[in-house]
Coordinates of C-alpha atoms in Angstrom, one line a residue:
Chain A
M1 CA -28.1 3.3 28.9
T2 CA -25.1 3.6 30.5
E3 CA -24.5 6.3 33.1
I4 CA -23.1 8.7 30.7
P5 CA -19.4 10.2 33.0
T6 CA -20.5 13.3 32.8
S7 CA -17.4 16.8 34.5
R8 CA -19.7 16.2 37.9
H9 CA -17.3 13.4 39.0
S10 CA -14.4 13.0 39.5
A11 CA -11.3 11.4 37.6
F12 CA -11.9 8.0 39.8
Q13 CA -15.7 7.9 39.5
V14 CA -15.5 8.2 36.2
L15 CA -12.4 5.8 35.3
T16 CA -14.7 3.1 38.1
G17 CA -17.9 3.9 36.6
L18 CA -16.8 2.9 32.8
F19 CA -15.5 -0.8 34.4
S20 CA -18.7 -1.0 36.4
L21 CA -21.2 -3.1 34.5
P22 CA -24.6 -1.6 33.9
A23 CA -27.7 -2.5 35.5
G24 CA -29.1 -6.4 32.7
A25 CA -25.9 -6.1 31.8
R26 CA -24.4 -9.4 31.0
I27 CA -20.8 -10.0 30.1
G28 CA -20.6 -13.3 28.1
I29 CA -19.0 -16.2 27.8
G30 CA -16.4 -16.0 24.2
P31 CA -15.3 -12.1 26.5
M32 CA -14.4 -14.7 29.5
I33 CA -12.7 -16.5 27.1
A34 CA -10.6 -13.7 25.7
A35 CA -10.2 -12.6 29.1
V36 CA -8.1 -15.2 29.8
I37 CA -5.5 -15.9 27.1
L38 CA -5.1 -12.8 27.1
V39 CA -3.5 -12.5 30.9
V40 CA -2.8 -15.5 30.1
I41 CA -0.4 -15.0 27.0
V42 CA 0.8 -11.3 28.8
L43 CA 2.0 -13.9 32.1
A44 CA 3.5 -15.7 29.5
A45 CA 5.2 -13.0 27.6
V46 CA 6.2 -11.5 31.0
L47 CA 7.6 -13.8 33.2
A48 CA 9.6 -15.4 29.9
P49 CA 12.7 -15.1 31.2
L50 CA 12.0 -16.7 34.6
Y51 CA 11.5 -20.0 32.6
V52 CA 13.0 -20.0 29.3
P53 CA 14.7 -22.8 28.6
Y54 CA 17.2 -21.1 27.3
D55 CA 18.8 -17.5 26.3
P56 CA 16.7 -16.5 22.9
L57 CA 20.1 -15.5 21.8
S58 CA 22.1 -17.5 22.3
M59 CA 23.1 -19.2 18.6
D60 CA 24.1 -22.8 18.3
A61 CA 26.2 -24.1 15.0
M62 CA 25.3 -28.1 16.4
A63 CA 21.5 -27.6 16.5
R64 CA 20.8 -25.5 13.3
L65 CA 16.7 -25.8 12.0
K66 CA 16.6 -29.2 14.5
P67 CA 12.6 -30.0 15.1
P68 CA 10.7 -29.7 17.8
S69 CA 12.2 -32.4 20.8
E70 CA 12.6 -33.3 24.2
A71 CA 15.7 -30.0 24.5
H72 CA 14.1 -27.6 22.2
L73 CA 9.9 -28.2 22.7
L74 CA 9.4 -26.3 19.4
G75 CA 12.7 -26.7 17.5
T76 CA 15.4 -24.2 17.0
D77 CA 16.2 -22.0 14.2
P78 CA 18.7 -21.3 11.4
Y79 CA 20.9 -20.3 14.1
G80 CA 20.5 -22.9 16.5
R81 CA 18.5 -20.8 18.7
D82 CA 15.4 -22.3 20.9
T83 CA 11.8 -21.2 18.8
F84 CA 9.7 -22.0 22.1
S85 CA 12.9 -19.6 24.3
R86 CA 12.7 -17.2 21.2
V87 CA 8.9 -16.9 20.8
M88 CA 7.7 -16.7 24.7
T89 CA 10.3 -14.0 25.2
G90 CA 9.6 -11.9 21.9
G91 CA 6.2 -11.0 23.2
R92 CA 7.1 -8.9 25.6
V93 CA 9.0 -6.8 22.6
S94 CA 5.3 -7.1 20.7
L95 CA 3.4 -6.9 23.8
L96 CA 5.3 -3.6 24.9
I97 CA 4.9 -1.4 21.1
G98 CA 1.2 -2.6 21.7
I99 CA 1.0 -0.7 24.3
G100 CA 3.5 2.0 23.8
A101 CA 1.2 3.2 21.0
A102 CA -1.3 2.6 22.4
V103 CA -0.7 4.9 24.9
V104 CA 1.3 7.8 22.6
S105 CA -1.4 8.1 19.9
V106 CA -4.3 7.9 22.0
A107 CA -2.6 10.9 24.7
V108 CA -1.7 12.9 21.6
G109 CA -4.6 12.7 19.3
L110 CA -6.3 13.6 23.1
M111 CA -4.8 17.2 23.2
I112 CA -4.9 18.1 19.0
G113 CA -8.7 16.6 19.2
L114 CA -9.6 19.2 22.3
V115 CA -8.3 22.2 20.6
A116 CA -9.9 21.4 17.3
G117 CA -12.5 21.1 18.2
F118 CA -13.0 23.5 21.1
F119 CA -11.0 26.3 19.1
R120 CA -13.1 26.3 15.6
V121 CA -9.9 29.0 14.2
A122 CA -7.9 26.0 14.2
D123 CA -10.0 24.1 13.6
G124 CA -10.6 23.5 10.1
V125 CA -6.3 24.1 9.5
I126 CA -6.6 20.5 12.1
M127 CA -8.9 18.2 10.1
R128 CA -7.1 19.3 6.0
I129 CA -3.5 18.1 8.4
M130 CA -5.7 15.0 9.5
D131 CA -7.7 13.9 6.1
S132 CA -4.5 14.0 5.3
L133 CA -2.6 11.7 7.1
M134 CA -5.5 9.0 6.0
A135 CA -4.9 9.3 2.6
I136 CA -1.5 7.5 3.6
P137 CA -2.2 3.7 3.8
A138 CA -0.9 2.9 7.1
I139 CA 1.8 0.3 6.5
L140 CA 3.8 2.4 3.8
L141 CA 3.6 5.6 6.1
A142 CA 4.8 3.2 8.7
I143 CA 7.3 1.9 6.7
A144 CA 8.5 5.3 5.2
L145 CA 9.0 6.1 9.0
V146 CA 10.6 3.7 10.5
A147 CA 13.2 2.5 6.7
L148 CA 13.9 7.1 6.7
N149 CA 15.2 7.0 10.8
E150 CA 17.0 4.3 12.5
P151 CA 15.7 1.6 13.2
S152 CA 14.8 1.5 17.1
L153 CA 12.3 0.4 19.8
S154 CA 11.0 4.1 19.4
S155 CA 11.3 4.6 16.4
V156 CA 8.6 2.0 15.9
I157 CA 6.5 2.9 18.0
I158 CA 6.7 6.5 16.3
A159 CA 5.7 5.1 12.7
I160 CA 2.5 3.1 14.1
T161 CA 1.3 6.2 16.4
V162 CA 1.6 9.0 13.8
P163 CA -0.6 6.5 11.1
E164 CA -2.9 6.1 14.2
V165 CA -3.1 9.6 15.5
P166 CA -5.8 11.5 13.3
R167 CA -8.3 8.3 13.8
V168 CA -8.2 10.0 18.1
V169 CA -8.2 13.1 16.7
R170 CA -11.7 12.7 14.7
L171 CA -13.1 10.8 17.9
V172 CA -12.0 13.1 19.9
R173 CA -12.9 16.2 17.9
S174 CA -16.7 14.5 17.6
V175 CA -17.2 14.3 21.0
V176 CA -15.9 17.4 22.1
L177 CA -18.3 19.2 19.3
S178 CA -21.3 17.6 21.0
A179 CA -20.5 18.2 24.9
R180 CA -19.3 21.4 24.4
E181 CA -23.0 22.2 23.0
E182 CA -24.3 20.8 26.5
P183 CA -26.0 23.0 29.4
Y184 CA -22.9 22.4 31.7
V185 CA -19.8 23.2 29.7
E186 CA -22.3 26.6 28.3
A187 CA -22.7 27.6 32.0
A188 CA -18.6 27.2 33.0
I189 CA -18.6 28.9 29.8
A190 CA -21.0 32.1 31.0
L191 CA -19.4 31.6 34.6
G192 CA -16.1 32.6 32.6
S193 CA -14.4 29.3 34.3
S194 CA -10.8 29.7 32.2
M195 CA -10.3 28.0 29.2
P196 CA -8.1 24.8 30.3
K197 CA -10.3 24.2 33.1
I198 CA -13.3 23.9 30.7
L199 CA -11.4 21.3 28.5
I200 CA -9.4 19.3 30.9
Q201 CA -12.9 19.0 33.0
H202 CA -15.7 19.3 31.6
L203 CA -14.8 18.5 28.3
M204 CA -12.2 15.9 29.0
P205 CA -13.6 13.4 30.7
N206 CA -16.3 12.5 28.1
T207 CA -14.1 11.7 25.9
F208 CA -12.5 8.7 28.7
A209 CA -15.1 6.0 27.4
P210 CA -14.8 5.9 23.5
L211 CA -11.1 6.6 24.0
I212 CA -10.5 3.5 25.9
V213 CA -12.7 1.8 23.5
Q214 CA -10.5 3.0 20.7
G215 CA -7.0 2.8 22.2
T216 CA -8.2 -1.4 22.2
Y217 CA -8.0 -1.9 19.2
I218 CA -5.1 1.0 18.1
C219 CA -2.8 -1.5 20.7
A220 CA -3.8 -4.4 18.1
S221 CA -3.0 -3.0 15.2
A222 CA 0.3 -2.0 16.5
I223 CA 0.6 -5.3 17.8
L224 CA 0.0 -6.6 13.6
I225 CA 1.8 -3.8 12.1
E226 CA 5.2 -4.7 13.9
A227 CA 4.4 -7.8 12.4
I228 CA 4.4 -6.9 8.9
L229 CA 7.0 -4.0 9.6
S230 CA 9.2 -6.7 10.8
F231 CA 8.1 -8.6 7.7
L232 CA 9.8 -6.1 5.4
G233 CA 12.3 -6.1 7.3
A234 CA 11.4 -2.4 8.7
G235 CA 11.5 -3.4 12.4
V236 CA 13.2 -3.4 15.1
S237 CA 16.7 -5.0 15.2
T238 CA 16.2 -8.7 14.8
E239 CA 18.9 -8.7 18.3
I240 CA 15.8 -7.8 20.3
P241 CA 12.5 -11.3 19.4
T242 CA 9.5 -9.5 18.6
W243 CA 6.7 -11.8 17.3
G244 CA 7.2 -9.8 13.7
N245 CA 10.7 -10.5 13.4
I246 CA 10.8 -14.0 14.2
M247 CA 8.0 -14.4 11.3
A248 CA 10.8 -12.1 9.2
E249 CA 14.0 -14.6 9.7
G250 CA 12.0 -17.4 9.5
R251 CA 10.2 -16.4 5.6
V252 CA 13.4 -18.5 3.8
Y253 CA 13.1 -21.2 5.4
F254 CA 9.1 -21.6 5.0
Q255 CA 9.4 -25.0 3.4
I256 CA 11.9 -26.5 5.7
K257 CA 10.1 -25.2 8.7
P258 CA 7.1 -23.7 8.8
G259 CA 7.0 -23.6 13.0
L260 CA 9.0 -20.7 12.8
I261 CA 6.3 -18.3 10.9
F262 CA 3.4 -20.1 12.5
W263 CA 4.2 -20.0 16.2
P264 CA 4.5 -16.8 16.3
G265 CA 1.7 -15.8 14.1
L266 CA -0.7 -18.1 16.4
L267 CA 0.0 -16.4 19.5
L268 CA 0.6 -13.2 17.7
S269 CA -3.8 -13.8 16.2
L270 CA -4.9 -15.3 19.6
C271 CA -3.1 -11.7 21.2
I272 CA -4.8 -9.8 18.8
L273 CA -7.9 -11.1 18.7
S274 CA -8.6 -11.4 22.3
I275 CA -8.3 -7.7 22.2
N276 CA -10.5 -6.8 19.8
L277 CA -13.0 -9.2 21.6
L278 CA -12.5 -6.9 25.0
G279 CA -12.1 -4.4 22.9
D280 CA -15.5 -5.0 21.2
T281 CA -17.1 -6.0 24.4
A282 CA -16.0 -2.7 26.0
R283 CA -17.9 -0.6 23.4
D284 CA -21.0 -2.5 23.7
L285 CA -20.9 -1.6 27.4
L286 CA -19.4 1.5 27.3
D287 CA -22.2 3.4 24.9
P288 CA -25.4 0.7 23.6
R289 CA -25.8 3.3 20.3
M290 CA -22.3 2.2 19.1
K291 CA -23.7 -1.7 19.6
K292 CA -27.2 -1.5 17.5
R293 CA -25.2 0.3 14.9
E294 CA -21.9 -1.9 14.7
G295 CA -23.3 -5.2 15.1
Chain B
M1 CA -25.0 17.0 -9.7
F2 CA -22.5 18.3 -11.4
L3 CA -22.2 21.4 -10.1
Y4 CA -21.3 18.6 -6.4
I5 CA -19.2 16.6 -8.4
L6 CA -16.2 19.0 -9.5
K7 CA -17.1 21.2 -5.8
R8 CA -16.0 17.0 -4.4
V9 CA -12.8 17.0 -7.0
L10 CA -11.2 20.7 -6.2
A11 CA -11.8 19.5 -2.0
T12 CA -9.2 17.0 -2.4
I13 CA -6.6 19.3 -3.8
P14 CA -6.1 20.5 -0.7
V15 CA -5.8 16.9 1.0
M16 CA -3.3 16.2 -2.2
V17 CA -1.0 19.3 -1.5
I18 CA -0.7 18.9 1.6
V19 CA 0.4 15.0 1.4
A20 CA 2.6 16.3 -1.1
I21 CA 3.8 18.4 2.0
F22 CA 4.5 16.1 4.1
V23 CA 6.1 13.6 1.5
F24 CA 8.1 16.4 1.0
L25 CA 8.7 17.2 4.4
L26 CA 8.7 13.5 5.4
L27 CA 12.0 13.0 2.8
R28 CA 13.6 16.0 3.3
L29 CA 14.2 15.9 7.4
T30 CA 14.8 12.8 7.8
P31 CA 18.6 11.6 8.3
G32 CA 19.8 9.6 5.1
D33 CA 21.4 12.0 2.2
P34 CA 21.4 10.2 -1.0
A35 CA 23.9 11.9 -1.8
A36 CA 25.9 9.3 0.2
I37 CA 23.8 6.6 -1.5
L38 CA 23.7 7.0 -5.2
A39 CA 27.7 8.2 -4.7
G40 CA 28.9 4.7 -2.5
D41 CA 31.3 4.8 -0.1
A42 CA 34.5 5.5 -1.6
A43 CA 33.4 8.4 -2.8
T44 CA 35.5 11.7 -1.8
P45 CA 33.3 14.5 -0.4
A46 CA 34.9 16.8 -3.6
Q47 CA 32.1 13.5 -5.6
L48 CA 29.3 14.2 -2.8
E49 CA 29.0 17.2 -3.4
R50 CA 29.0 17.0 -6.9
I51 CA 26.5 15.0 -6.7
R52 CA 24.2 17.2 -4.4
D53 CA 24.4 19.9 -6.5
R54 CA 23.2 18.3 -9.7
L55 CA 20.8 17.0 -7.4
G56 CA 19.5 19.8 -5.9
L57 CA 20.5 18.6 -2.3
N58 CA 21.8 22.0 -1.7
D59 CA 19.3 25.0 -3.3
P60 CA 17.1 25.9 -0.3
L61 CA 14.1 24.4 1.3
L62 CA 11.8 26.0 -0.5
T63 CA 13.1 26.3 -3.8
Q64 CA 13.5 22.3 -4.0
F65 CA 9.2 22.0 -3.6
F66 CA 8.8 24.1 -5.9
T67 CA 10.9 23.1 -8.4
W68 CA 9.2 19.4 -7.3
M69 CA 6.1 20.8 -7.7
G70 CA 6.8 22.2 -11.0
Q71 CA 8.0 19.3 -12.0
L72 CA 4.5 16.4 -10.3
L73 CA 2.6 19.6 -12.2
R74 CA 4.1 19.0 -15.8
G75 CA 3.6 15.1 -14.7
D76 CA 7.5 13.9 -14.4
L77 CA 7.9 12.3 -11.3
G78 CA 11.2 12.7 -11.3
V79 CA 14.8 10.5 -11.6
S80 CA 15.5 7.3 -9.5
L81 CA 18.6 7.2 -7.8
L82 CA 19.4 3.5 -7.4
S83 CA 17.9 2.8 -11.4
N84 CA 18.8 6.2 -12.8
T85 CA 15.7 5.4 -15.0
S86 CA 12.2 8.1 -14.8
V87 CA 9.9 6.9 -12.0
A88 CA 7.2 7.3 -14.0
G89 CA 8.5 4.9 -16.5
M90 CA 8.7 2.1 -13.2
L91 CA 5.6 2.2 -11.9
A92 CA 4.1 2.0 -15.5
D93 CA 5.5 -1.2 -15.6
R94 CA 5.2 -2.5 -12.6
L95 CA 1.4 -1.1 -12.2
G96 CA -0.5 -4.2 -14.0
P97 CA 0.3 -7.4 -12.0
T98 CA -0.9 -4.6 -9.0
I99 CA -4.4 -3.5 -10.8
N100 CA -5.2 -6.5 -11.8
I101 CA -4.6 -8.9 -8.4
A102 CA -6.5 -5.8 -6.5
L103 CA -9.2 -6.4 -9.0
M104 CA -9.3 -10.1 -8.4
T105 CA -9.2 -9.5 -4.7
I106 CA -12.2 -6.8 -5.5
V107 CA -14.2 -9.0 -7.0
I108 CA -13.8 -11.8 -4.7
S109 CA -14.1 -10.1 -1.6
V110 CA -17.9 -7.9 -2.6
A111 CA -18.5 -11.5 -4.7
M112 CA -18.2 -13.2 -1.2
A113 CA -18.8 -10.1 1.9
V114 CA -21.9 -9.0 0.6
P115 CA -24.2 -12.5 0.3
M116 CA -22.4 -13.4 4.0
G117 CA -22.9 -10.7 5.9
V118 CA -27.1 -10.8 4.1
I119 CA -27.5 -14.2 4.9
A120 CA -26.0 -13.1 8.8
A121 CA -27.9 -11.0 9.4
W122 CA -30.9 -12.7 7.9
R123 CA -30.4 -15.3 10.1
H124 CA -29.5 -13.5 12.9
R125 CA -28.5 -15.0 15.9
T126 CA -28.4 -18.3 15.0
W127 CA -25.4 -20.5 13.8
V128 CA -25.4 -19.0 10.5
D129 CA -24.7 -15.5 12.4
F130 CA -21.9 -16.8 14.6
L131 CA -20.0 -17.8 11.4
V132 CA -19.3 -15.2 9.8
M133 CA -18.7 -13.2 12.5
S134 CA -16.9 -15.5 13.5
F135 CA -14.9 -15.4 10.6
S136 CA -14.8 -11.6 10.3
V137 CA -13.2 -11.1 14.0
L138 CA -10.3 -13.8 12.7
G139 CA -10.4 -12.0 9.6
F140 CA -8.6 -8.8 12.3
S141 CA -6.2 -10.5 13.4
V142 CA -4.4 -13.4 11.3
P143 CA -1.5 -10.7 9.9
V144 CA -1.8 -11.0 6.3
F145 CA 1.2 -12.5 5.5
V146 CA 0.1 -15.2 7.7
I147 CA -2.3 -15.8 6.0
G148 CA -0.3 -16.2 3.0
Y149 CA 1.6 -18.3 3.8
I150 CA -1.5 -21.1 5.1
L151 CA -2.2 -21.0 1.9
I152 CA 0.4 -21.8 0.2
Q153 CA 0.5 -24.4 2.9
I154 CA -2.2 -25.8 2.2
F155 CA -2.3 -25.2 -1.7
A156 CA -0.1 -24.8 -3.8
I157 CA 2.8 -27.2 -1.0
D158 CA -0.2 -29.7 1.0
L159 CA -2.2 -29.8 -2.6
R160 CA -0.1 -28.4 -5.2
W161 CA -3.4 -27.2 -7.0
V162 CA -1.1 -23.7 -7.8
P163 CA 2.7 -22.4 -8.3
V164 CA 3.6 -21.4 -4.8
Q165 CA 4.9 -17.9 -5.5
G166 CA 5.6 -16.5 -8.7
Y167 CA 2.8 -13.9 -10.8
K168 CA 1.9 -14.2 -14.8
S169 CA 0.3 -12.0 -17.2
P170 CA -3.1 -12.1 -18.7
A171 CA -1.3 -12.2 -21.1
E172 CA 1.0 -15.1 -21.5
G173 CA -2.4 -17.6 -21.4
F174 CA -5.5 -16.9 -18.1
G175 CA -5.1 -20.5 -17.0
A176 CA -1.4 -19.6 -16.1
F177 CA -2.5 -16.3 -14.5
F178 CA -5.4 -17.6 -12.8
S179 CA -3.6 -20.4 -11.2
R180 CA -0.9 -18.1 -9.8
A181 CA -3.1 -14.8 -8.6
I182 CA -6.2 -16.9 -6.7
L183 CA -3.4 -17.1 -4.1
P184 CA -2.3 -13.4 -3.0
S185 CA -5.8 -12.3 -3.9
L186 CA -7.6 -14.5 -1.5
T187 CA -4.9 -13.2 0.9
L188 CA -5.7 -9.6 0.6
A189 CA -9.9 -11.2 0.2
T190 CA -9.6 -11.7 4.1
I191 CA -9.4 -8.8 5.9
Y192 CA -11.8 -7.2 2.7
I193 CA -14.0 -10.3 3.3
A194 CA -14.0 -9.7 7.2
L195 CA -15.0 -5.1 6.7
I196 CA -17.2 -5.7 4.2
A197 CA -19.3 -9.0 5.6
R198 CA -19.3 -6.6 9.2
M199 CA -20.8 -3.8 7.8
T200 CA -23.3 -5.7 5.5
R201 CA -24.9 -7.4 7.9
A202 CA -24.3 -4.5 10.9
S203 CA -26.2 -2.4 7.8
M204 CA -28.8 -4.9 6.9
L205 CA -30.2 -5.1 10.6
E206 CA -31.0 -1.9 11.4
V207 CA -32.9 -2.6 7.7
L208 CA -35.1 -5.3 8.2
G209 CA -35.9 -3.7 11.6
E210 CA -37.3 -0.7 9.0
D211 CA -41.3 -1.0 8.2
Y212 CA -41.4 -0.7 4.5
I213 CA -39.9 -4.5 5.4
R214 CA -42.5 -6.3 7.1
T215 CA -44.4 -4.4 4.1
A216 CA -43.2 -5.6 1.5
R217 CA -43.2 -9.4 3.7
A218 CA -47.1 -8.0 4.6
K219 CA -47.8 -8.3 1.1
G220 CA -46.0 -11.2 -0.6
V221 CA -43.1 -10.8 -1.5
R222 CA -40.2 -14.0 -2.0
E223 CA -37.6 -13.4 0.5
N224 CA -34.8 -13.6 -1.5
V225 CA -36.1 -9.7 -3.6
V226 CA -37.3 -8.4 0.1
L227 CA -33.3 -9.2 1.3
F228 CA -31.0 -8.0 -2.6
R229 CA -34.0 -5.2 -3.3
H230 CA -35.9 -4.1 -0.6
A231 CA -33.3 -4.7 2.0
L232 CA -30.1 -4.1 0.4
R233 CA -30.7 -1.3 -1.6
N234 CA -31.3 0.3 1.3
A235 CA -28.4 -0.6 3.4
A236 CA -25.5 0.4 0.7
V237 CA -24.3 3.6 1.1
P238 CA -22.7 2.6 4.8
I239 CA -21.3 -0.9 2.6
L240 CA -20.0 1.5 0.0
T241 CA -18.4 3.6 2.2
I242 CA -16.5 0.6 4.4
I243 CA -15.8 -0.5 0.5
G244 CA -14.0 2.9 0.2
T245 CA -11.9 3.4 3.0
G246 CA -11.0 -0.4 3.9
F247 CA -9.1 0.3 0.5
A248 CA -6.5 2.1 2.2
L249 CA -6.4 -1.8 4.1
L250 CA -6.2 -3.1 0.1
I251 CA -2.8 -1.1 -0.2
S252 CA -1.5 -1.3 2.7
G253 CA -2.0 -5.4 1.4
V254 CA -0.6 -5.6 -1.1
V255 CA 2.9 -4.3 -0.4
V256 CA 3.0 -7.1 2.4
T257 CA 1.2 -9.6 -0.1
E258 CA 3.5 -8.8 -3.4
S259 CA 6.5 -9.9 -1.0
V260 CA 5.0 -12.6 0.1
F261 CA 4.0 -14.2 -3.4
N262 CA 7.1 -12.6 -5.2
I263 CA 5.1 -10.2 -7.3
P264 CA 6.4 -7.7 -9.4
G265 CA 3.9 -4.8 -9.0
I266 CA 4.2 -1.1 -6.9
G267 CA 4.0 -2.9 -4.4
R268 CA 7.2 -5.0 -4.0
L269 CA 9.4 -1.9 -5.7
T270 CA 8.2 0.9 -2.8
V271 CA 9.9 -1.5 -0.1
D272 CA 13.1 -2.1 -2.4
A273 CA 12.5 1.7 -2.6
I274 CA 12.1 2.5 1.6
L275 CA 14.9 0.1 1.8
A276 CA 17.1 1.9 0.0
R277 CA 15.8 5.4 0.6
D278 CA 15.0 5.3 -2.9
Y279 CA 13.4 9.0 -2.5
P280 CA 12.7 9.8 -5.8
V281 CA 10.7 6.4 -5.5
I282 CA 9.3 6.8 -1.9
Q283 CA 7.6 9.9 -3.2
A284 CA 6.4 9.3 -5.9
M285 CA 4.2 6.0 -4.7
I286 CA 3.2 7.7 -1.6
L287 CA 1.6 10.2 -3.5
L288 CA 0.4 8.1 -6.1
T289 CA -1.2 5.8 -3.6
A290 CA -2.6 8.8 -1.2
G291 CA -4.0 10.1 -5.2
I292 CA -5.4 6.8 -5.6
Y293 CA -7.0 6.6 -2.1
V294 CA -8.7 9.8 -2.4
F295 CA -10.0 8.8 -6.1
V296 CA -11.8 6.6 -5.1
N297 CA -13.6 8.0 -2.0
L298 CA -14.2 10.6 -4.6
L299 CA -16.5 7.7 -6.6
V300 CA -17.7 6.3 -3.8
D301 CA -19.6 9.4 -2.5
V302 CA -20.7 10.5 -5.7
S303 CA -22.6 7.1 -6.4
Y304 CA -25.0 7.6 -3.1
S305 CA -26.7 8.8 -4.8
F306 CA -27.1 6.2 -7.2
F307 CA -28.3 3.3 -4.9
D308 CA -30.2 6.3 -2.7
P309 CA -32.2 8.3 -4.8
R310 CA -33.1 10.5 -1.1
I311 CA -30.2 12.3 -1.3
R312 CA -29.5 14.8 -4.4
Y313 CA -26.6 17.0 -4.8

């Protein structure tokens, strides 16, 4: 059994406790490789402006759809833009969307979930609304939300967040429901602690471990959904390169130049794969019971 | 049993009503004026006003909502703003290809994923297990359309076994249908297989550790009977659940896959409608897919007792 963080710890202790290994636990070679790949991709994306040979937006009518060469490592796109520069720079926005969507969904879901778990009156209504939101397919809801607003970075993040929130709410609510039966919470209530204090100091820390795991999965799926949104024409404007809209622009030229889809697709898949693997590892470390259940 | 089904059916009503309210608000409260789309750029303010009046967009929100709900309950899904034809008719025209591809996907997925998961659990911690799990993790990580393009590149462009894109209904010959439907179905099936195989493996691992499995083996029951009759049946409930909840993934996948393979189904219709802000079509589509999702999960819930007789209602 790993140590389950409880309200007796400070927030800092809880967070460091999450990352310390329980006795006897081993991190396999797979997650190690995943971590290395992820760090490389993130660094490559963040530092892209420092090393890419071309401005990802500068067009060159003389160099349209060129095959890979010394001048253009991965060739050029139909506007003569350097594919390598675009793919590396595109990672920045894709990762930003992934992290942004994860942080916003977790924060919003946490607040709603705490309320739903603690206040019986609100619970029924909130959970019915969440069930209904979950009945609408995520992609459909997201494209509807983007297409009906202005297609900006923040509207894409919001569109990805809305379908994810109900899952976070359910998770937080279930943790709160079981934690509120614990003696230390009952004691706090009996001692007359104020409602916000019980929620934030005693109940919230219990949700950190599962939320970190859930957050990594949301991050991975947000990067994937961004790509799909762009692909369907409902993503971030093409002036900001993202892995998704580079692939979307490459659609028409797929038979001549498959690299426009395969290179961003490869980086994106590697990235999501690593995040998911790390999420699985974190889940196994934080909650050994889940490991048994999900294999 | 009958009472339970009735209860479950009644429980879906509030969910669908909230979905309807949500869909209605989503489209009314976001910027973008359907009258302006309908009228075109050259319209005068007076013309715009007339169109708004005709569409009922000038009525109070609550009146609009109840008018719309009333129409829905009579089965009237409204008229498309763009093509000016009935939405119900449009859906009926486009439903065929989507249903055919979805059915083929489900058959392929279950037929492949369940044995994969069973074998992975049976040969736990061997290379077979590793292979199945790798496929499963990979299936979650590659975007649906990239899988589609990889399959097109290999089977349609390099090997020339099947056409690149397009759709023919089974009525035009099964071969013509099959050769065009197989790649989209495999594309869609990838993530579904990943999901089901993973859950099957996990559920089987748990069951295979039970005493009654040891008993069955000890009394000399053949291994495949142990696996597929004794173990799989007991492991079925979580697998069924994931098939049901994974249905949402399938619906989302349809939207993307139909765009990749140029299939005239409801997925393409939805994307086109959303990009053109064709409100009545969007509303109908979200309601329809949510309805299908709720219905499939209702079926799954009810079927539990068939697979696990301990569950009685």
